[in-house]
Amino acid sequence: MTPENLFISQHHQLIWGTIVLSVCAIIHVGFLAIMVEALAKMGDWVERRTRFMRTALLTGAAFAMIVSSHTIQVWLWAYVLIHMGAFDYLYNALYFSLVTYTTVGYGDVVLPVEFRVFGAFGGVTGILCFGISTAFLVSLISRLLPRSIE
């Protein structure tokens, strides 16, 4: 690969990495917005339940939505990696996407050199979305916990 092609390749990786990261952010924020509405609607129904049930149902629903959002994002990264030609097999793409998104990064499956900048965006996406998820759950639990203790 010539230096000119490498520059163009890196430029495209930055653009496509930014696009996929942005789509994932939209998905995640969308799931959180839907979750706020769903939790508000569940609020009246769970208010008549025991403290344990209220806490378990609301936290469980939020957790399920967050896990669903992260799962969709990992699948999206895997699909894009296959579409771009970085992997031939879905298993490898999913495994790499999950390990990168969670920032575990075992290193047993690596991207070809020409996709590494793009692949790093998967880790950035995971860090940002896990941060938002953590903040959301902390906020939810901090609102539920005092009510559960009373």
XYZ file of N, CA and C in Angstrom:
450
model
N 0.854 -1.178 0.000
C 0.000 0.000 0.000
C 0.896 1.236 0.000
N 0.652 2.126 -0.901
C 1.460 3.340 -0.995
C 1.042 4.329 0.092
N 1.922 5.263 0.437
C 1.548 6.260 1.459
C 0.293 7.042 1.100
N 0.084 7.316 -0.202
C -1.121 8.044 -0.607
C -2.374 7.215 -0.323
N -2.328 5.920 -0.664
C -3.474 5.050 -0.406
C -3.711 4.890 1.093
N -2.632 4.819 1.869
C -2.771 4.696 3.307
C -3.458 5.930 3.879
N -3.083 7.130 3.380
C -3.716 8.352 3.855
C -5.199 8.356 3.504
N -5.523 7.991 2.263
C -6.923 7.940 1.853
C -7.661 6.903 2.687
N -7.045 5.763 2.885
C -7.660 4.708 3.675
C -7.921 5.181 5.105
N -6.947 5.830 5.711
C -7.131 6.326 7.073
C -8.203 7.410 7.121
N -8.235 8.245 6.103
C -9.258 9.286 6.021
C -10.652 8.650 5.973
N -10.809 7.639 5.145
C -12.097 6.955 5.049
C -12.441 6.237 6.351
N -11.441 5.670 7.002
C -11.687 5.011 8.279
C -12.193 6.006 9.317
N -11.606 7.187 9.338
C -12.056 8.221 10.269
C -13.492 8.641 9.982
N -13.797 8.818 8.717
C -15.152 9.219 8.342
C -16.152 8.116 8.689
N -15.884 6.881 8.253
C -16.820 5.787 8.507
C -16.887 5.435 9.988
N -15.769 5.531 10.686
C -15.793 5.298 12.126
C -16.669 6.312 12.837
N -16.572 7.563 12.426
C -17.398 8.622 13.000
C -18.870 8.390 12.682
N -19.160 7.955 11.460
C -20.555 7.703 11.070
C -21.155 6.570 11.892
N -20.436 5.443 12.002
C -20.978 4.300 12.751
C -21.089 4.648 14.228
N -20.104 5.342 14.785
C -20.184 5.788 16.177
C -21.420 6.672 16.372
N -21.669 7.579 15.437
C -22.828 8.475 15.538
C -24.142 7.707 15.469
N -24.213 6.725 14.582
C -25.425 5.900 14.487
C -25.643 5.152 15.801
N -24.570 4.613 16.366
C -24.687 3.909 17.647
C -25.135 4.854 18.757
N -24.621 6.066 18.761
C -25.039 7.051 19.766
C -26.520 7.364 19.631
N -26.983 7.508 18.404
C -28.412 7.770 18.165
C -29.248 6.591 18.647
N -28.804 5.380 18.339
C -29.520 4.181 18.800
C -29.593 4.179 20.320
N -28.464 4.422 20.966
C -28.424 4.328 22.423
C -29.255 5.417 23.090
N -29.110 6.642 22.635
C -29.906 7.727 23.204
C -31.394 7.486 22.921
N -31.700 6.963 21.745
C -33.090 6.628 21.421
C -33.651 5.582 22.369
N -32.873 4.537 22.646
C -33.315 3.515 23.598
C -33.538 4.119 24.982
N -32.636 5.003 25.408
C -32.799 5.624 26.720
C -34.044 6.507 26.765
N -34.301 7.232 25.687
C -35.503 8.076 25.640
C -36.773 7.233 25.685
N -36.778 6.142 24.931
C -37.918 5.221 24.973
C -38.070 4.642 26.373
N -36.940 4.328 26.986
C -36.971 3.758 28.321
C -37.552 4.726 29.341
N -37.220 5.995 29.228
C -37.776 6.995 30.154
C -39.296 7.003 30.038
N -39.788 6.993 28.808
C -41.243 6.963 28.599
C -41.858 5.676 29.161
N -41.216 4.554 28.885
C -41.734 3.266 29.371
C -41.726 3.210 30.897
N -40.658 3.697 31.507
C -40.582 3.685 32.971
C -41.631 4.612 33.575
N -41.885 5.745 32.925
C -42.919 6.661 33.419
C -44.290 5.994 33.360
N -44.558 5.270 32.279
C -45.839 4.569 32.167
C -45.934 3.419 33.157
N -44.808 2.756 33.399
C -44.794 1.662 34.369
C -44.955 2.192 35.792
N -44.584 3.462 36.013
C -44.591 4.041 37.353
C -45.915 3.908 38.068
N -46.997 4.246 37.390
C -48.322 4.147 38.016
C -48.662 2.702 38.336
N -48.354 1.822 37.430
C -48.687 0.404 37.613
C -47.878 -0.212 38.759
N -46.581 0.106 38.827
C -45.748 -0.497 39.865
C -45.929 0.172 41.224
N -46.514 1.359 41.237
C -46.722 2.059 42.510
C -47.592 1.241 43.458
N -48.446 0.425 42.900
C -49.336 -0.401 43.718
C -48.682 -1.719 44.117
N -47.452 -1.939 43.775
C -46.732 -3.175 44.088
C -45.886 -2.977 45.349
N -45.321 -4.065 45.807
C -44.432 -3.985 46.966
C -43.147 -3.252 46.588
N -42.420 -2.793 47.588
C -41.153 -2.098 47.333
C -40.207 -2.968 46.523
N -40.116 -4.231 46.897
C -39.233 -5.144 46.175
C -39.622 -5.231 44.706
N -40.899 -5.409 44.435
C -41.376 -5.535 43.053
C -41.153 -4.251 42.265
N -41.410 -3.104 42.886
C -41.177 -1.814 42.213
C -39.719 -1.687 41.783
N -38.843 -1.919 42.738
C -37.416 -1.786 42.452
C -36.971 -2.802 41.407
N -37.398 -4.040 41.578
C -36.991 -5.105 40.655
C -37.532 -4.873 39.248
N -38.784 -4.495 39.129
C -39.387 -4.304 37.812
C -38.792 -3.107 37.075
N -38.664 -1.988 37.740
C -38.141 -0.795 37.074
C -36.660 -0.948 36.728
N -35.881 -1.470 37.660
C -34.458 -1.672 37.381
C -34.266 -2.745 36.315
N -35.045 -3.811 36.405
C -34.959 -4.886 35.414
C -35.329 -4.420 34.016
N -36.371 -3.616 33.916
C -36.774 -3.093 32.605
C -35.685 -2.194 32.026
N -35.127 -1.334 32.858
C -34.053 -0.447 32.391
C -32.838 -1.262 31.963
N -32.487 -2.236 32.761
C -31.332 -3.079 32.446
C -31.541 -3.817 31.130
N -32.725 -4.365 30.922
C -33.022 -5.103 29.678
C -32.919 -4.195 28.453
N -33.428 -2.978 28.565
C -33.348 -2.048 27.441
C -31.895 -1.661 27.149
N -31.109 -1.456 28.193
C -29.707 -1.089 28.008
C -28.938 -2.230 27.357
N -29.156 -3.441 27.832
C -28.477 -4.598 27.236
C -28.892 -4.757 25.772
N -30.156 -4.547 25.479
C -30.636 -4.632 24.091
C -29.938 -3.607 23.207
N -29.800 -2.396 23.688
C -29.142 -1.351 22.916
C -27.682 -1.703 22.640
N -26.968 -2.146 23.664
C -25.564 -2.523 23.477
C -25.433 -3.695 22.508
N -26.333 -4.650 22.603
C -26.289 -5.815 21.716
C -26.485 -5.404 20.262
N -27.441 -4.542 20.010
C -27.679 -4.050 18.648
C -26.434 -3.347 18.115
N -25.789 -2.576 18.951
C -24.600 -1.851 18.516
C -23.446 -2.798 18.172
N -23.257 -3.834 18.974
C -22.200 -4.811 18.679
C -22.482 -5.497 17.352
N -23.741 -5.857 17.118
C -24.116 -6.465 15.835
C -23.894 -5.500 14.676
N -24.195 -4.225 14.885
C -23.976 -3.229 13.837
C -22.493 -3.135 13.487
N -21.633 -3.052 14.499
C -20.192 -3.009 14.232
C -19.745 -4.260 13.479
N -20.251 -5.419 13.877
C -19.868 -6.672 13.200
C -20.312 -6.641 11.744
N -21.533 -6.203 11.509
C -22.045 -6.137 10.139
C -21.197 -5.211 9.278
N -20.870 -4.044 9.805
C -20.081 -3.084 9.037
C -18.683 -3.645 8.761
N -18.093 -4.310 9.735
C -16.768 -4.910 9.526
C -16.801 -5.971 8.434
N -17.854 -6.768 8.389
C -17.990 -7.764 7.320
C -18.212 -7.064 5.986
N -19.096 -6.075 5.987
C -19.407 -5.340 4.763
C -18.164 -4.655 4.183
N -17.304 -4.163 5.050
C -16.080 -3.488 4.604
C -14.997 -4.480 4.168
N -15.199 -5.766 4.485
C -14.227 -6.777 4.095
C -13.147 -7.052 5.122
N -13.332 -6.586 6.347
C -12.333 -6.811 7.388
C -12.364 -8.254 7.883
N -13.533 -8.885 7.846
C -13.701 -10.277 8.269
C -14.535 -11.024 7.245
N -14.275 -12.316 7.149
C -15.052 -13.167 6.251
C -16.180 -13.892 6.975
N -16.019 -14.097 8.262
C -16.971 -14.905 9.021
C -17.666 -14.066 10.093
N -18.957 -14.279 10.226
C -19.751 -13.535 11.198
C -19.236 -13.752 12.616
N -18.884 -14.981 12.949
C -18.408 -15.264 14.304
C -17.205 -14.385 14.654
N -16.226 -14.318 13.761
C -15.038 -13.509 14.028
C -15.388 -12.029 14.157
N -16.276 -11.561 13.299
C -16.677 -10.150 13.349
C -17.425 -9.836 14.642
N -18.330 -10.720 15.037
C -19.070 -10.515 16.288
C -18.138 -10.558 17.492
N -17.263 -11.549 17.498
C -16.324 -11.690 18.606
C -15.434 -10.452 18.714
N -14.859 -10.044 17.594
C -14.002 -8.861 17.607
C -14.789 -7.632 18.045
N -15.999 -7.459 17.522
C -16.818 -6.298 17.869
C -17.138 -6.271 19.356
N -17.504 -7.410 19.907
C -17.848 -7.480 21.328
C -16.630 -7.206 22.207
N -15.512 -7.814 21.877
C -14.293 -7.624 22.667
C -13.803 -6.181 22.567
N -13.944 -5.578 21.407
C -13.512 -4.191 21.227
C -14.494 -3.227 21.889
N -15.789 -3.436 21.680
C -16.828 -2.563 22.235
C -16.753 -2.528 23.759
N -16.481 -3.669 24.366
C -16.378 -3.724 25.827
C -14.997 -3.311 26.306
N -14.107 -3.006 25.411
C -12.712 -2.605 25.654
C -11.913 -3.671 26.386
N -12.332 -4.929 26.285
C -11.559 -6.031 26.858
C -10.303 -6.226 26.012
N -10.476 -6.294 24.691
C -9.360 -6.345 23.760
C -8.375 -7.463 23.989
N -8.814 -8.707 23.919
C -7.923 -9.839 24.154
C -6.734 -9.858 23.196
N -6.955 -9.485 21.945
C -5.869 -9.477 20.974
C -5.686 -10.787 20.241
N -6.560 -11.760 20.500
C -6.448 -13.034 19.785
C -7.036 -12.955 18.380
N -7.939 -12.024 18.146
C -8.459 -11.741 16.808
C -8.190 -10.263 16.567
N -7.442 -9.976 15.525
C -7.093 -8.581 15.239
C -7.531 -8.223 13.825
N -7.710 -6.949 13.619
C -8.075 -6.448 12.294
C -6.844 -6.370 11.403
N -7.044 -6.514 10.094
C -5.948 -6.200 9.177
C -5.549 -4.732 9.367
N -4.306 -4.421 9.078
C -3.764 -3.078 9.305
C -4.654 -1.999 8.699
N -5.187 -2.234 7.521
C -5.947 -1.185 6.839
C -7.308 -0.878 7.484
N -7.687 -1.626 8.547
C -8.960 -1.377 9.224
C -8.788 -0.980 10.695
N -7.582 -0.859 11.161
C -7.356 -0.670 12.597
C -7.853 0.653 13.135
N -7.727 1.711 12.376
C -8.245 3.000 12.841
C -9.762 2.916 12.971
N -10.403 2.325 11.971
C -11.855 2.154 12.023
C -12.257 1.311 13.229
N -11.544 0.216 13.470
C -11.866 -0.666 14.580
C -11.764 0.006 15.933
N -10.849 0.944 16.075
C -10.699 1.657 17.344
C -11.957 2.448 17.700
N -12.699 2.873 16.690
C -13.946 3.591 16.951
C -14.966 2.713 17.683
N -14.880 1.402 17.500
C -15.767 0.493 18.233
C -15.526 0.588 19.726
N -14.270 0.688 20.122
C -13.943 0.852 21.535
C -14.414 2.189 22.084
N -14.247 3.233 21.288
C -14.714 4.560 21.703
C -16.235 4.545 21.886
N -16.920 3.885 20.971
C -18.379 3.781 21.073
C -18.781 3.091 22.359
N -18.119 1.980 22.658
C -18.432 1.244 23.882
C -18.200 2.072 25.129
N -17.071 2.762 25.183
C -16.771 3.590 26.353
C -17.859 4.643 26.559
N -18.219 5.335 25.484
C -19.230 6.390 25.597
C -20.600 5.836 25.988
N -21.007 4.756 25.323
C -22.347 4.217 25.597
C -22.430 3.531 26.957
N -21.367 2.869 27.392
C -21.377 2.297 28.739
C -21.387 3.402 29.790
N -20.714 4.510 29.501
C -20.736 5.644 30.428
C -22.136 6.208 30.592
N -22.824 6.388 29.475
C -24.203 6.898 29.531
C -25.108 5.899 30.239
N -24.926 4.613 29.951
C -25.736 3.575 30.595
C -25.520 3.579 32.104
N -24.274 3.682 32.512
C -23.961 3.702 33.941
C -24.597 4.902 34.616
N -24.473 6.071 34.000
C -25.080 7.281 34.568
C -26.594 7.127 34.681
N -27.204 6.539 33.661
C -28.650 6.347 33.662
C -29.070 5.419 34.799
N -28.379 4.286 34.932
C -28.736 3.327 35.983
C -28.478 3.902 37.374
N -27.385 4.640 37.549
C -27.110 5.259 38.844
C -28.223 6.253 39.185
N -28.632 7.041 38.208
C -29.711 7.999 38.433
C -31.012 7.289 38.801
N -31.328 6.247 38.068
C -32.558 5.492 38.333
C -32.524 4.875 39.724
N -31.435 4.221 40.045
C -31.339 3.545 41.343
C -31.316 4.557 42.478
N -30.688 5.697 42.264
C -30.672 6.717 43.323
C -32.066 7.276 43.577
N -32.937 7.216 42.587
C -34.329 7.642 42.791
C -35.159 6.533 43.410
N -34.872 5.268 43.046
C -35.650 4.151 43.566
C -35.247 3.757 44.980
N -33.964 3.843 45.269
C -33.475 3.347 46.559
C -34.079 4.038 47.751
N -34.132 5.385 47.793
C -34.767 6.015 48.958
C -36.226 5.598 49.124
N -36.937 5.432 48.035
C -38.341 4.991 48.111
C -38.437 3.568 48.620
N -37.468 2.740 48.263
C -37.482 1.343 48.692
C -37.147 1.210 50.160
N -36.334 2.111 50.669
C -35.915 2.039 52.069
C -36.980 2.599 52.992
N -37.749 3.575 52.519
C -38.771 4.206 53.359
C -39.792 3.199 53.833
